[in-house]
Tab-separated table of C-alpha atoms in Angstrom:
chain	number	residue	atom	x	y	z
A	52	MET	CA	-23.545	10.441	4.316
A	53	ASN	CA	-20.453	12.378	5.572
A	54	PHE	CA	-16.998	11.443	5.472
A	55	ASN	CA	-16.804	10.295	9.035
A	56	GLU	CA	-19.785	7.785	8.470
A	57	LYS	CA	-18.249	6.483	5.329
A	58	LEU	CA	-14.977	5.999	7.025
A	59	GLN	CA	-16.543	3.930	9.648
A	60	HIS	CA	-18.472	1.785	7.198
A	61	LEU	CA	-15.315	1.095	4.971
A	62	ARG	CA	-13.244	0.208	7.980
A	63	ALA	CA	-15.984	-2.051	9.277
A	64	SER	CA	-16.288	-3.796	5.957
A	65	ARG	CA	-12.477	-4.795	5.884
A	66	LYS	CA	-12.851	-5.803	9.472
A	67	LEU	CA	-10.147	-3.553	10.814
A	68	SER	CA	-9.933	-1.959	14.220
A	69	GLN	CA	-9.293	1.565	14.602
A	70	GLU	CA	-5.931	0.712	15.988
A	71	GLU	CA	-5.251	-1.547	12.885
A	72	LEU	CA	-6.283	1.313	10.497
A	73	ALA	CA	-4.121	3.800	12.438
A	74	GLY	CA	-1.140	1.506	12.045
A	75	ARG	CA	-1.521	1.141	8.266
A	76	LEU	CA	-1.557	4.994	7.953
A	77	ASP	CA	1.196	5.476	10.430
A	78	VAL	CA	-1.115	7.772	12.572
A	79	SER	CA	-2.294	7.476	16.081
A	80	ARG	CA	-5.532	5.702	16.925
A	81	GLN	CA	-6.877	8.824	18.597
A	82	ALA	CA	-6.554	10.430	15.155
A	83	VAL	CA	-8.788	7.638	13.610
A	84	THR	CA	-11.283	8.107	16.349
A	85	LYS	CA	-11.538	11.828	15.699
A	86	TRP	CA	-11.986	11.335	12.110
A	87	GLU	CA	-14.789	8.952	12.535
A	88	ASN	CA	-16.490	11.111	15.304
A	89	GLY	CA	-16.287	14.006	12.845
A	90	GLN	CA	-14.062	15.990	15.299
A	91	ALA	CA	-11.107	16.306	12.746
A	92	PHE	CA	-10.408	15.657	9.168
A	93	PRO	CA	-7.256	13.825	7.667
A	94	ASP	CA	-4.799	16.009	5.581
A	95	PHE	CA	-4.477	15.226	1.921
A	96	PRO	CA	-1.455	12.620	2.243
A	97	ASN	CA	-3.802	10.605	4.514
A	98	LEU	CA	-6.825	11.010	2.206
A	99	VAL	CA	-4.646	9.649	-0.587
A	100	ARG	CA	-3.694	6.718	1.753
A	101	LEU	CA	-7.341	5.880	2.704
A	102	SER	CA	-8.182	6.126	-1.221
A	103	GLU	CA	-5.742	3.527	-2.034
A	104	LEU	CA	-6.466	1.295	0.833
A	105	PHE	CA	-10.101	1.197	0.389
A	106	GLY	CA	-9.951	1.416	-3.485
A	107	VAL	CA	-12.442	4.429	-3.345
A	108	SER	CA	-11.702	7.892	-5.143
A	109	ILE	CA	-10.867	10.834	-2.965
A	110	ASP	CA	-13.688	12.661	-4.281
A	111	ARG	CA	-15.981	9.684	-3.437
A	112	LEU	CA	-14.733	9.643	0.086
A	113	VAL	CA	-15.135	13.352	0.780
A	114	ARG	CA	-18.344	14.155	-1.052
A	115	GLN	CA	-21.532	14.261	0.948
A	116	GLU	CA	-23.960	11.711	-0.544
A	117	GLU	CA	-27.459	10.393	0.243
A	118	GLU	CA	-26.897	6.807	-0.730
A	119	CYS	CA	-25.892	4.169	1.669
A	120	ALA	CA	-22.520	2.980	2.400
A	121	PRO	CA	-22.464	-0.318	0.667
A	122	ALA	CA	-22.501	1.472	-2.657
A	123	LEU	CA	-18.932	2.460	-1.887
A	124	LEU	CA	-17.749	-0.956	-1.624
A	125	ASP	CA	-16.800	-3.724	-3.827
A	126	PRO	CA	-18.057	-6.563	-1.786
A	127	ASP	CA	-16.205	-9.140	-3.866
A	128	PRO	CA	-12.399	-8.990	-3.597
A	129	ALA	CA	-12.086	-11.421	-6.411
A	130	SER	CA	-14.094	-9.135	-8.833
A	131	GLU	CA	-12.380	-7.993	-11.985
A	132	LYS	CA	-12.666	-4.448	-10.882
A	133	ALA	CA	-11.022	-5.084	-7.656
A	134	LEU	CA	-8.364	-7.226	-9.078
A	135	ARG	CA	-7.444	-4.630	-11.643
A	136	ARG	CA	-7.031	-2.012	-9.048
A	137	PHE	CA	-4.778	-4.088	-6.968
A	138	LEU	CA	-2.770	-5.373	-9.862
A	139	MET	CA	-2.098	-1.777	-10.820
A	140	ARG	CA	-0.916	-0.767	-7.336
A	141	ALA	CA	1.089	-3.898	-6.947
A	142	LYS	CA	2.999	-3.374	-10.308
A	143	GLN	CA	3.616	0.291	-9.600
A	144	ARG	CA	5.391	-0.579	-6.256
A	145	THR	CA	7.540	-3.601	-7.158
A	146	TYR	CA	9.799	-4.139	-10.080
A	147	ALA	CA	8.839	-0.824	-11.659
A	148	SER	CA	9.952	1.132	-8.737
A	149	GLY	CA	12.409	-1.108	-7.265
A	150	GLN	CA	10.324	-1.426	-4.023
A	151	ASN	CA	9.094	-4.179	-1.974
A	152	THR	CA	12.020	-6.700	-2.798
A	153	ALA	CA	11.627	-10.130	-1.182
A	154	PRO	CA	14.490	-12.840	-0.467
A	155	PRO	CA	14.905	-15.221	-3.277
A	156	SER	CA	12.500	-17.954	-3.447
A	157	ARG	CA	14.628	-20.109	-5.825
A	158	PRO	CA	18.417	-20.122	-6.433
A	159	GLN	CA	19.435	-16.858	-7.925
A	160	SER	CA	15.932	-15.741	-8.487
A	161	HIS	CA	14.764	-12.116	-8.266
A	162	ASP	CA	11.610	-11.575	-6.237
A	163	PHE	CA	9.245	-8.841	-5.320
A	164	ARG	CA	6.479	-9.190	-2.941
A	165	TYR	CA	3.466	-6.815	-2.065
A	166	SER	CA	0.321	-7.414	-0.054
A	167	GLU	CA	-2.859	-5.423	0.800
A	168	GLN	CA	-5.614	-6.961	3.288
A	169	ASP	CA	-6.698	-10.164	1.523
A	170	TYR	CA	-4.483	-9.787	-1.532
A	171	LEU	CA	-0.892	-10.983	-2.108
A	172	TYR	CA	1.091	-10.452	-5.339
A	173	ILE	CA	4.550	-12.249	-6.095
A	174	ASP	CA	6.734	-11.409	-9.159
A	175	THR	CA	9.635	-13.719	-9.486
A	176	TYR	CA	12.255	-14.064	-12.342
A	177	LEU	CA	15.203	-15.733	-13.443
A	178	GLY	CA	18.063	-14.676	-15.548
A	179	SER	CA	19.451	-11.215	-16.812
A	180	ARG	CA	19.819	-10.589	-20.483
A	181	ASN	CA	17.616	-13.562	-21.169
A	182	PHE	CA	14.950	-13.928	-18.443
A	183	THR	CA	11.802	-15.701	-17.470
A	184	GLY	CA	9.338	-15.322	-14.703
A	185	GLU	CA	5.895	-15.225	-13.241
A	186	GLU	CA	3.625	-12.642	-11.597
A	187	ALA	CA	0.810	-14.287	-9.496
A	188	VAL	CA	-1.925	-12.964	-7.260
A	189	TRP	CA	-3.524	-14.789	-4.313
A	190	ILE	CA	-6.685	-13.871	-2.495
A	191	ARG	CA	-6.937	-15.146	1.131
A	192	GLU	CA	-4.168	-17.422	0.337
A	193	THR	CA	-5.775	-18.961	-2.824
A	194	PRO	CA	-4.087	-18.429	-6.280
A	195	VAL	CA	-6.458	-16.518	-8.471
A	196	TRP	CA	-4.342	-14.973	-11.421
A	197	ALA	CA	-1.030	-15.305	-12.962
A	198	LEU	CA	1.197	-13.865	-15.831
A	199	ASN	CA	4.076	-15.710	-17.224
A	200	TYR	CA	6.841	-14.066	-19.464
A	201	TYR	CA	10.081	-14.588	-21.271
A	202	GLY	CA	12.033	-11.787	-22.542
A	203	ILE	CA	15.460	-11.275	-24.425
A	204	SER	CA	17.762	-8.219	-24.579
A	205	LEU	CA	18.719	-7.935	-28.117
A	206	ASP	CA	21.265	-5.192	-27.927
A	207	GLU	CA	23.677	-3.547	-25.517
A	208	THR	CA	21.850	-0.216	-25.954
A	209	PHE	CA	19.111	-1.690	-23.829
A	210	TYR	CA	18.884	-0.744	-20.195
A	211	SER	CA	16.326	-1.782	-17.722
A	212	ALA	CA	15.766	1.765	-16.342
A	213	PHE	CA	13.659	2.675	-19.331
A	214	LEU	CA	11.643	-0.506	-19.159
A	215	LYS	CA	10.876	0.125	-15.609
A	216	GLU	CA	9.712	3.738	-16.583
A	217	ALA	CA	7.492	2.260	-19.150
A	218	LEU	CA	5.998	-0.384	-16.763
A	219	SER	CA	5.337	2.164	-14.054
A	220	GLN	CA	2.775	3.456	-16.665
A	221	VAL	CA	0.692	0.281	-16.328
A	222	PRO	CA	-2.720	1.069	-17.881
A	223	ALA	CA	-5.895	0.878	-15.330
A	224	GLU	CA	-8.145	-0.629	-17.767
A	225	LEU	CA	-5.887	-3.689	-18.391
A	226	PRO	CA	-2.872	-3.716	-16.039
A	227	LEU	CA	-0.652	-6.647	-17.641
A	228	ARG	CA	2.458	-4.918	-18.632
A	229	GLY	CA	3.239	-1.315	-19.852
A	230	PRO	CA	1.037	1.040	-22.015
A	231	GLU	CA	0.359	0.430	-25.622
A	232	TYR	CA	2.788	3.169	-26.501
A	233	PHE	CA	5.416	4.960	-24.260
A	234	ARG	CA	8.431	7.194	-25.483
A	235	ASN	CA	11.235	8.776	-23.978
A	236	GLU	CA	13.841	10.407	-26.029
A	237	ASP	CA	15.483	7.761	-28.548
A	238	PHE	CA	13.494	4.985	-26.856
A	239	THR	CA	10.030	3.698	-27.618
A	240	TYR	CA	8.167	1.141	-25.758
A	241	VAL	CA	5.085	-0.719	-27.351
A	242	CYS	CA	2.963	-3.401	-26.129
A	243	ARG	CA	0.228	-5.500	-28.011
A	244	THR	CA	-2.237	-7.523	-26.061
A	245	HIS	CA	-4.946	-9.982	-27.004
A	246	GLY	CA	-7.765	-10.976	-24.706
A	247	ALA	CA	-8.818	-9.550	-21.355
A	248	LEU	CA	-7.624	-10.098	-17.696
A	249	SER	CA	-9.348	-13.398	-17.594
A	250	GLN	CA	-7.264	-14.763	-20.320
A	251	PHE	CA	-4.550	-12.951	-22.566
A	252	GLN	CA	-1.349	-13.152	-24.495
A	253	GLY	CA	0.741	-10.419	-25.772
A	254	GLU	CA	4.222	-9.114	-26.672
A	255	GLU	CA	6.120	-6.044	-25.657
A	256	ALA	CA	9.120	-4.579	-27.371
A	257	ILE	CA	11.610	-1.626	-27.034
A	258	TYR	CA	13.106	0.223	-29.899
A	259	CYS	CA	16.105	2.478	-29.930
A	260	ARG	CA	15.817	4.735	-33.031
A	261	GLU	CA	13.635	2.216	-34.718
A	262	VAL	CA	15.920	-0.723	-34.050
A	263	ARG	CA	14.465	-3.416	-31.759
A	264	ILE	CA	16.629	-3.960	-28.778
A	265	TYR	CA	14.262	-5.952	-26.433
A	266	THR	CA	11.289	-8.190	-26.726
A	267	CYS	CA	9.238	-10.073	-24.153
A	268	LEU	CA	6.354	-12.519	-24.701
A	269	PHE	CA	3.773	-13.201	-22.038
A	270	HIS	CA	0.553	-14.876	-21.359
A	271	GLY	CA	-1.859	-15.824	-18.379
A	272	GLY	CA	-5.303	-15.322	-17.055
A	273	ARG	CA	-7.582	-16.229	-13.948
A	274	LEU	CA	-6.992	-19.436	-12.104
A	275	SER	CA	-10.415	-19.426	-10.538
């Protein structure tokens, strides 16, 4: 199976027209038509976007294969694999990066909203030095997963930029908060989690020269 055939099957599986796919990639419909007809090939930035959009590695997209197209797909958007992939992208593109902010949903709340096709992710929190919030995922407008958290800044040396840097390293195998360990100069981030994506609890902390300056407790799991 060639790239152009894979692209046709992937697009059809998501029920996207060529024009809709072109709009998501910010290219012309004619460009998508040429890709699917085998008359042209997307450049690397567009290959990356296609990989992220369909949840398929670039290598899998471009490598010629004999197996049929359904092997490329995760037919169930609610599967743990599909949910993990979406969560990782959503977390990297909201609070951690400062992107995809949304209007407050409650008085003085801070909100982030990110969506892809059937998926919607919302993170909303209250407070500043002491804060509480919830992350949640919907699939086709049905809530399927949530994480609740409460955190405290314990010292004036804490600054959110380091926390965001740590959270941007969200692990693909369990995309809840940050990695088990992350360090940058005097600051160290650690995260301990018990359970799996379906049901979990954990704690993250930040240390400055071995002094704890921040802590956050979290728990959650699947809703359906």
